[in-house]
Amino acid sequence: MSRLFLLLLAASLAPPGPGRLFSRRTAAGLRRGSTPGFSGFSAERGKELYYRRNTKDGKAISCASCHSDDPRRSGMTPSFRKIGPMASAVNPERFRDPAKVEKWFRRNCDDVLSRACTPLEKGDFLTFLTTLR
Amino acid sequence: MRYLASLIAASLLLAGTSHAEEHEGRRLAMPAKVSAAWKTECGSCHMAYPPGLLPGRSWNALMDNLSHHFGSNASLDKGTEAEIRQFLLYASSDRDTRPAKAAPGERIVTRITDTARFADWHEEVRADVFRRQSVGSAANCMACHRGAEQGNFDEHQVRIPR
């Protein structure tokens, strides 16, 4: 986990267009690490995670419920706050601060999936949102 | 006659005073230096509710349980949590800094809309007004009170959207 954090940190320090760099470095990190069968992150799997619907308190919920069906658009929290677009192509400030990224994974994975996200899910999710044009 | 006139004048004056005071009371005291963490952290999901909206022990109860915050995980790192808690406690409606430990039979309110003051101030607002699409719910103070985040709930500045 601390390795992922370091890689996220490296990604955040990278110049604009951090997606590719982040993926390459993180992928290399995971390969060296102890994730068996890891063969790179997938924007496709990240997309699936973004739209995956779960049931919470009897209601359907997904990342898209608050972040909008189009990650290039603004979303809205259930309590009426605007959320800036998730796609870094339209919101360059996204994913620049590793502590912020981890904070929201911690909260929102719990909210939507009722569990923590795995490093693979996080990498897939970030790959989807940093490569989306 | 003169006595009666001065009595009327005095009562008008008094009425005027209490009226002014009532509206004064609807501007919650905000500390001169507002916590940046409170503004960003609380304000990223919902309006940053001014500390004066709840008593101190209610804020303590909320801050003790951020990972189960009205159905959401709103957990913070320890440092940020401590900073926000301090800001909320010292500007709370009663400046009570005691921990959130309820006395037997007592219930510590955590929803602003469950406070007696909320009910009192919104007596004339019908339930369906809160449900309007333009309002959302009673949690959205700013739909009608534009200055809510600055603690301004002045009745004369209320604009209820259609």
PDB file of N, CA and C in Angstrom, chain A residues 56-57 61 66 76-83 99-100 102-112 115, chain B residues 39 41-49 67-68 71-77 135-137 139-140 142 149:
ATOM      1  N   LYS A  56     -27.355   0.130  -1.783  1.00  0.00           N
ATOM      2  CA  LYS A  56     -26.994   0.667  -0.473  1.00  0.00           C
ATOM      3  C   LYS A  56     -28.247   1.227   0.180  1.00  0.00           C
ATOM      4  N   ASP A  57     -28.559   0.742   1.376  1.00  0.00           N
ATOM      5  CA  ASP A  57     -29.780   1.143   2.089  1.00  0.00           C
ATOM      6  C   ASP A  57     -31.005   1.029   1.173  1.00  0.00           C
ATOM      7  N   ILE A  61     -26.759   2.509  -6.189  1.00  0.00           N
ATOM      8  CA  ILE A  61     -25.744   3.580  -6.146  1.00  0.00           C
ATOM      9  C   ILE A  61     -24.523   3.145  -6.946  1.00  0.00           C
ATOM     10  N   CYS A  66     -23.267  10.208  -8.298  1.00  0.00           N
ATOM     11  CA  CYS A  66     -22.913  11.567  -7.866  1.00  0.00           C
ATOM     12  C   CYS A  66     -21.982  12.265  -8.864  1.00  0.00           C
ATOM     13  N   MET A  76     -22.902  16.135  -8.686  1.00  0.00           N
ATOM     14  CA  MET A  76     -23.567  16.802  -7.565  1.00  0.00           C
ATOM     15  C   MET A  76     -23.649  15.824  -6.402  1.00  0.00           C
ATOM     16  N   THR A  77     -23.268  16.258  -5.201  1.00  0.00           N
ATOM     17  CA  THR A  77     -23.391  15.374  -4.038  1.00  0.00           C
ATOM     18  C   THR A  77     -24.870  15.260  -3.652  1.00  0.00           C
ATOM     19  N   PRO A  78     -25.239  14.232  -2.875  1.00  0.00           N
ATOM     20  CA  PRO A  78     -26.651  14.118  -2.462  1.00  0.00           C
ATOM     21  C   PRO A  78     -27.069  15.326  -1.633  1.00  0.00           C
ATOM     22  N   SER A  79     -26.086  16.050  -1.088  1.00  0.00           N
ATOM     23  CA  SER A  79     -26.439  17.213  -0.284  1.00  0.00           C
ATOM     24  C   SER A  79     -26.074  18.525  -0.988  1.00  0.00           C
ATOM     25  N   PHE A  80     -26.255  18.503  -2.311  1.00  0.00           N
ATOM     26  CA  PHE A  80     -26.318  19.728  -3.122  1.00  0.00           C
ATOM     27  C   PHE A  80     -25.011  20.490  -3.349  1.00  0.00           C
ATOM     28  N   ARG A  81     -23.886  19.804  -3.312  1.00  0.00           N
ATOM     29  CA  ARG A  81     -22.639  20.485  -3.665  1.00  0.00           C
ATOM     30  C   ARG A  81     -22.208  20.030  -5.041  1.00  0.00           C
ATOM     31  N   LYS A  82     -21.726  20.987  -5.825  1.00  0.00           N
ATOM     32  CA  LYS A  82     -21.221  20.655  -7.150  1.00  0.00           C
ATOM     33  C   LYS A  82     -19.891  19.916  -7.005  1.00  0.00           C
ATOM     34  N   ILE A  83     -19.692  18.893  -7.821  1.00  0.00           N
ATOM     35  CA  ILE A  83     -18.414  18.169  -7.835  1.00  0.00           C
ATOM     36  C   ILE A  83     -17.781  18.424  -9.199  1.00  0.00           C
ATOM     37  N   ALA A  99      -2.836  12.533  -1.163  1.00  0.00           N
ATOM     38  CA  ALA A  99      -3.576  12.387   0.094  1.00  0.00           C
ATOM     39  C   ALA A  99      -5.067  12.569  -0.162  1.00  0.00           C
ATOM     40  N   LYS A 100      -5.391  13.494  -1.049  1.00  0.00           N
ATOM     41  CA  LYS A 100      -6.792  13.744  -1.386  1.00  0.00           C
ATOM     42  C   LYS A 100      -7.380  12.545  -2.126  1.00  0.00           C
ATOM     43  N   GLU A 102      -6.420   9.416  -1.911  1.00  0.00           N
ATOM     44  CA  GLU A 102      -6.625   8.315  -0.961  1.00  0.00           C
ATOM     45  C   GLU A 102      -7.810   8.583  -0.038  1.00  0.00           C
ATOM     46  N   LYS A 103      -7.982   9.832   0.358  1.00  0.00           N
ATOM     47  CA  LYS A 103      -9.111  10.179   1.236  1.00  0.00           C
ATOM     48  C   LYS A 103     -10.433   9.825   0.574  1.00  0.00           C
ATOM     49  N   TRP A 104     -10.543  10.192  -0.702  1.00  0.00           N
ATOM     50  CA  TRP A 104     -11.828   9.952  -1.376  1.00  0.00           C
ATOM     51  C   TRP A 104     -12.022   8.490  -1.735  1.00  0.00           C
ATOM     52  N   PHE A 105     -10.954   7.763  -2.043  1.00  0.00           N
ATOM     53  CA  PHE A 105     -11.107   6.314  -2.230  1.00  0.00           C
ATOM     54  C   PHE A 105     -11.605   5.682  -0.929  1.00  0.00           C
ATOM     55  N   ARG A 106     -10.985   6.081   0.188  1.00  0.00           N
ATOM     56  CA  ARG A 106     -11.369   5.512   1.490  1.00  0.00           C
ATOM     57  C   ARG A 106     -12.856   5.728   1.757  1.00  0.00           C
ATOM     58  N   ARG A 107     -13.313   6.957   1.530  1.00  0.00           N
ATOM     59  CA  ARG A 107     -14.709   7.270   1.832  1.00  0.00           C
ATOM     60  C   ARG A 107     -15.681   6.661   0.818  1.00  0.00           C
ATOM     61  N   ASN A 108     -15.380   6.900  -0.448  1.00  0.00           N
ATOM     62  CA  ASN A 108     -16.370   6.561  -1.468  1.00  0.00           C
ATOM     63  C   ASN A 108     -16.434   5.074  -1.797  1.00  0.00           C
ATOM     64  N   CYS A 109     -15.320   4.350  -1.671  1.00  0.00           N
ATOM     65  CA  CYS A 109     -15.388   2.899  -1.861  1.00  0.00           C
ATOM     66  C   CYS A 109     -16.282   2.319  -0.775  1.00  0.00           C
ATOM     67  N   ASP A 110     -16.143   2.851   0.449  1.00  0.00           N
ATOM     68  CA  ASP A 110     -16.987   2.408   1.552  1.00  0.00           C
ATOM     69  C   ASP A 110     -18.451   2.764   1.263  1.00  0.00           C
ATOM     70  N   ASP A 111     -18.696   3.969   0.775  1.00  0.00           N
ATOM     71  CA  ASP A 111     -20.073   4.406   0.493  1.00  0.00           C
ATOM     72  C   ASP A 111     -20.741   3.567  -0.596  1.00  0.00           C
ATOM     73  N   VAL A 112     -19.982   3.294  -1.664  1.00  0.00           N
ATOM     74  CA  VAL A 112     -20.604   2.652  -2.832  1.00  0.00           C
ATOM     75  C   VAL A 112     -20.483   1.127  -2.768  1.00  0.00           C
ATOM     76  N   ARG A 115     -16.941  -1.506   1.174  1.00  0.00           N
ATOM     77  CA  ARG A 115     -15.637  -2.100   1.482  1.00  0.00           C
ATOM     78  C   ARG A 115     -14.557  -1.179   0.915  1.00  0.00           C
TER      79      ARG A 115
ATOM     80  N   LYS B  39     -14.118  24.855   6.215  1.00  0.00           N
ATOM     81  CA  LYS B  39     -14.703  25.320   4.970  1.00  0.00           C
ATOM     82  C   LYS B  39     -14.530  24.289   3.844  1.00  0.00           C
ATOM     83  N   GLU B  41     -13.352  20.912   4.070  1.00  0.00           N
ATOM     84  CA  GLU B  41     -13.734  19.526   4.341  1.00  0.00           C
ATOM     85  C   GLU B  41     -15.251  19.379   4.484  1.00  0.00           C
ATOM     86  N   CYS B  42     -15.854  20.164   5.372  1.00  0.00           N
ATOM     87  CA  CYS B  42     -17.308  20.046   5.556  1.00  0.00           C
ATOM     88  C   CYS B  42     -18.012  20.514   4.290  1.00  0.00           C
ATOM     89  N   GLY B  43     -17.432  21.556   3.684  1.00  0.00           N
ATOM     90  CA  GLY B  43     -18.090  22.177   2.541  1.00  0.00           C
ATOM     91  C   GLY B  43     -17.930  21.433   1.234  1.00  0.00           C
ATOM     92  N   SER B  44     -17.200  20.326   1.210  1.00  0.00           N
ATOM     93  CA  SER B  44     -17.080  19.633  -0.072  1.00  0.00           C
ATOM     94  C   SER B  44     -18.297  18.761  -0.356  1.00  0.00           C
ATOM     95  N   CYS B  45     -18.983  18.289   0.668  1.00  0.00           N
ATOM     96  CA  CYS B  45     -20.176  17.459   0.432  1.00  0.00           C
ATOM     97  C   CYS B  45     -21.481  18.227   0.617  1.00  0.00           C
ATOM     98  N   HIS B  46     -21.478  19.126   1.590  1.00  0.00           N
ATOM     99  CA  HIS B  46     -22.692  19.903   1.846  1.00  0.00           C
ATOM    100  C   HIS B  46     -22.272  21.315   2.211  1.00  0.00           C
ATOM    101  N   MET B  47     -23.246  22.178   2.358  1.00  0.00           N
ATOM    102  CA  MET B  47     -22.940  23.515   2.819  1.00  0.00           C
ATOM    103  C   MET B  47     -22.142  23.416   4.118  1.00  0.00           C
ATOM    104  N   ALA B  48     -21.154  24.286   4.305  1.00  0.00           N
ATOM    105  CA  ALA B  48     -20.407  24.287   5.559  1.00  0.00           C
ATOM    106  C   ALA B  48     -21.307  24.918   6.618  1.00  0.00           C
ATOM    107  N   TYR B  49     -21.973  24.070   7.408  1.00  0.00           N
ATOM    108  CA  TYR B  49     -22.939  24.573   8.388  1.00  0.00           C
ATOM    109  C   TYR B  49     -22.210  25.367   9.478  1.00  0.00           C
ATOM    110  N   SER B  67     -17.143   8.453  10.384  1.00  0.00           N
ATOM    111  CA  SER B  67     -17.152   7.374   9.391  1.00  0.00           C
ATOM    112  C   SER B  67     -18.575   6.847   9.156  1.00  0.00           C
ATOM    113  N   HIS B  68     -19.510   7.241  10.021  1.00  0.00           N
ATOM    114  CA  HIS B  68     -20.928   6.948   9.776  1.00  0.00           C
ATOM    115  C   HIS B  68     -21.693   8.256   9.863  1.00  0.00           C
ATOM    116  N   GLY B  71     -25.159   8.207   6.820  1.00  0.00           N
ATOM    117  CA  GLY B  71     -25.131   7.266   5.699  1.00  0.00           C
ATOM    118  C   GLY B  71     -23.892   7.373   4.816  1.00  0.00           C
ATOM    119  N   SER B  72     -22.974   8.282   5.132  1.00  0.00           N
ATOM    120  CA  SER B  72     -21.753   8.394   4.332  1.00  0.00           C
ATOM    121  C   SER B  72     -20.517   8.268   5.207  1.00  0.00           C
ATOM    122  N   ASN B  73     -19.441   7.817   4.583  1.00  0.00           N
ATOM    123  CA  ASN B  73     -18.158   7.816   5.266  1.00  0.00           C
ATOM    124  C   ASN B  73     -17.518   9.183   5.042  1.00  0.00           C
ATOM    125  N   ALA B  74     -17.402   9.954   6.091  1.00  0.00           N
ATOM    126  CA  ALA B  74     -16.822  11.297   5.992  1.00  0.00           C
ATOM    127  C   ALA B  74     -15.571  11.383   6.860  1.00  0.00           C
ATOM    128  N   SER B  75     -14.888  10.239   7.021  1.00  0.00           N
ATOM    129  CA  SER B  75     -13.742  10.199   7.930  1.00  0.00           C
ATOM    130  C   SER B  75     -12.621  11.139   7.480  1.00  0.00           C
ATOM    131  N   LEU B  76     -11.913  11.661   8.473  1.00  0.00           N
ATOM    132  CA  LEU B  76     -10.820  12.615   8.241  1.00  0.00           C
ATOM    133  C   LEU B  76      -9.561  12.098   8.919  1.00  0.00           C
ATOM    134  N   ASP B  77      -8.414  12.641   8.513  1.00  0.00           N
ATOM    135  CA  ASP B  77      -7.212  12.326   9.279  1.00  0.00           C
ATOM    136  C   ASP B  77      -7.310  13.054  10.626  1.00  0.00           C
ATOM    137  N   VAL B 135     -35.373  23.514  -4.109  1.00  0.00           N
ATOM    138  CA  VAL B 135     -34.870  23.534  -2.732  1.00  0.00           C
ATOM    139  C   VAL B 135     -34.085  22.243  -2.443  1.00  0.00           C
ATOM    140  N   GLY B 136     -34.680  21.106  -2.754  1.00  0.00           N
ATOM    141  CA  GLY B 136     -34.017  19.817  -2.530  1.00  0.00           C
ATOM    142  C   GLY B 136     -34.452  19.192  -1.229  1.00  0.00           C
ATOM    143  N   SER B 137     -34.023  19.778  -0.120  1.00  0.00           N
ATOM    144  CA  SER B 137     -34.466  19.330   1.195  1.00  0.00           C
ATOM    145  C   SER B 137     -34.138  20.417   2.207  1.00  0.00           C
ATOM    146  N   ALA B 139     -32.055  20.386   4.335  1.00  0.00           N
ATOM    147  CA  ALA B 139     -30.614  20.465   4.594  1.00  0.00           C
ATOM    148  C   ALA B 139     -29.951  21.552   3.745  1.00  0.00           C
ATOM    149  N   ASN B 140     -30.652  21.991   2.722  1.00  0.00           N
ATOM    150  CA  ASN B 140     -30.078  22.950   1.777  1.00  0.00           C
ATOM    151  C   ASN B 140     -30.419  24.386   2.185  1.00  0.00           C
ATOM    152  N   MET B 142     -29.030  27.099   1.928  1.00  0.00           N
ATOM    153  CA  MET B 142     -28.718  28.184   1.005  1.00  0.00           C
ATOM    154  C   MET B 142     -29.743  28.373  -0.114  1.00  0.00           C
ATOM    155  N   GLU B 149     -23.988  30.283   4.843  1.00  0.00           N
ATOM    156  CA  GLU B 149     -22.637  29.844   5.185  1.00  0.00           C
ATOM    157  C   GLU B 149     -21.873  30.892   5.998  1.00  0.00           C
TER     158      GLU B 149
END
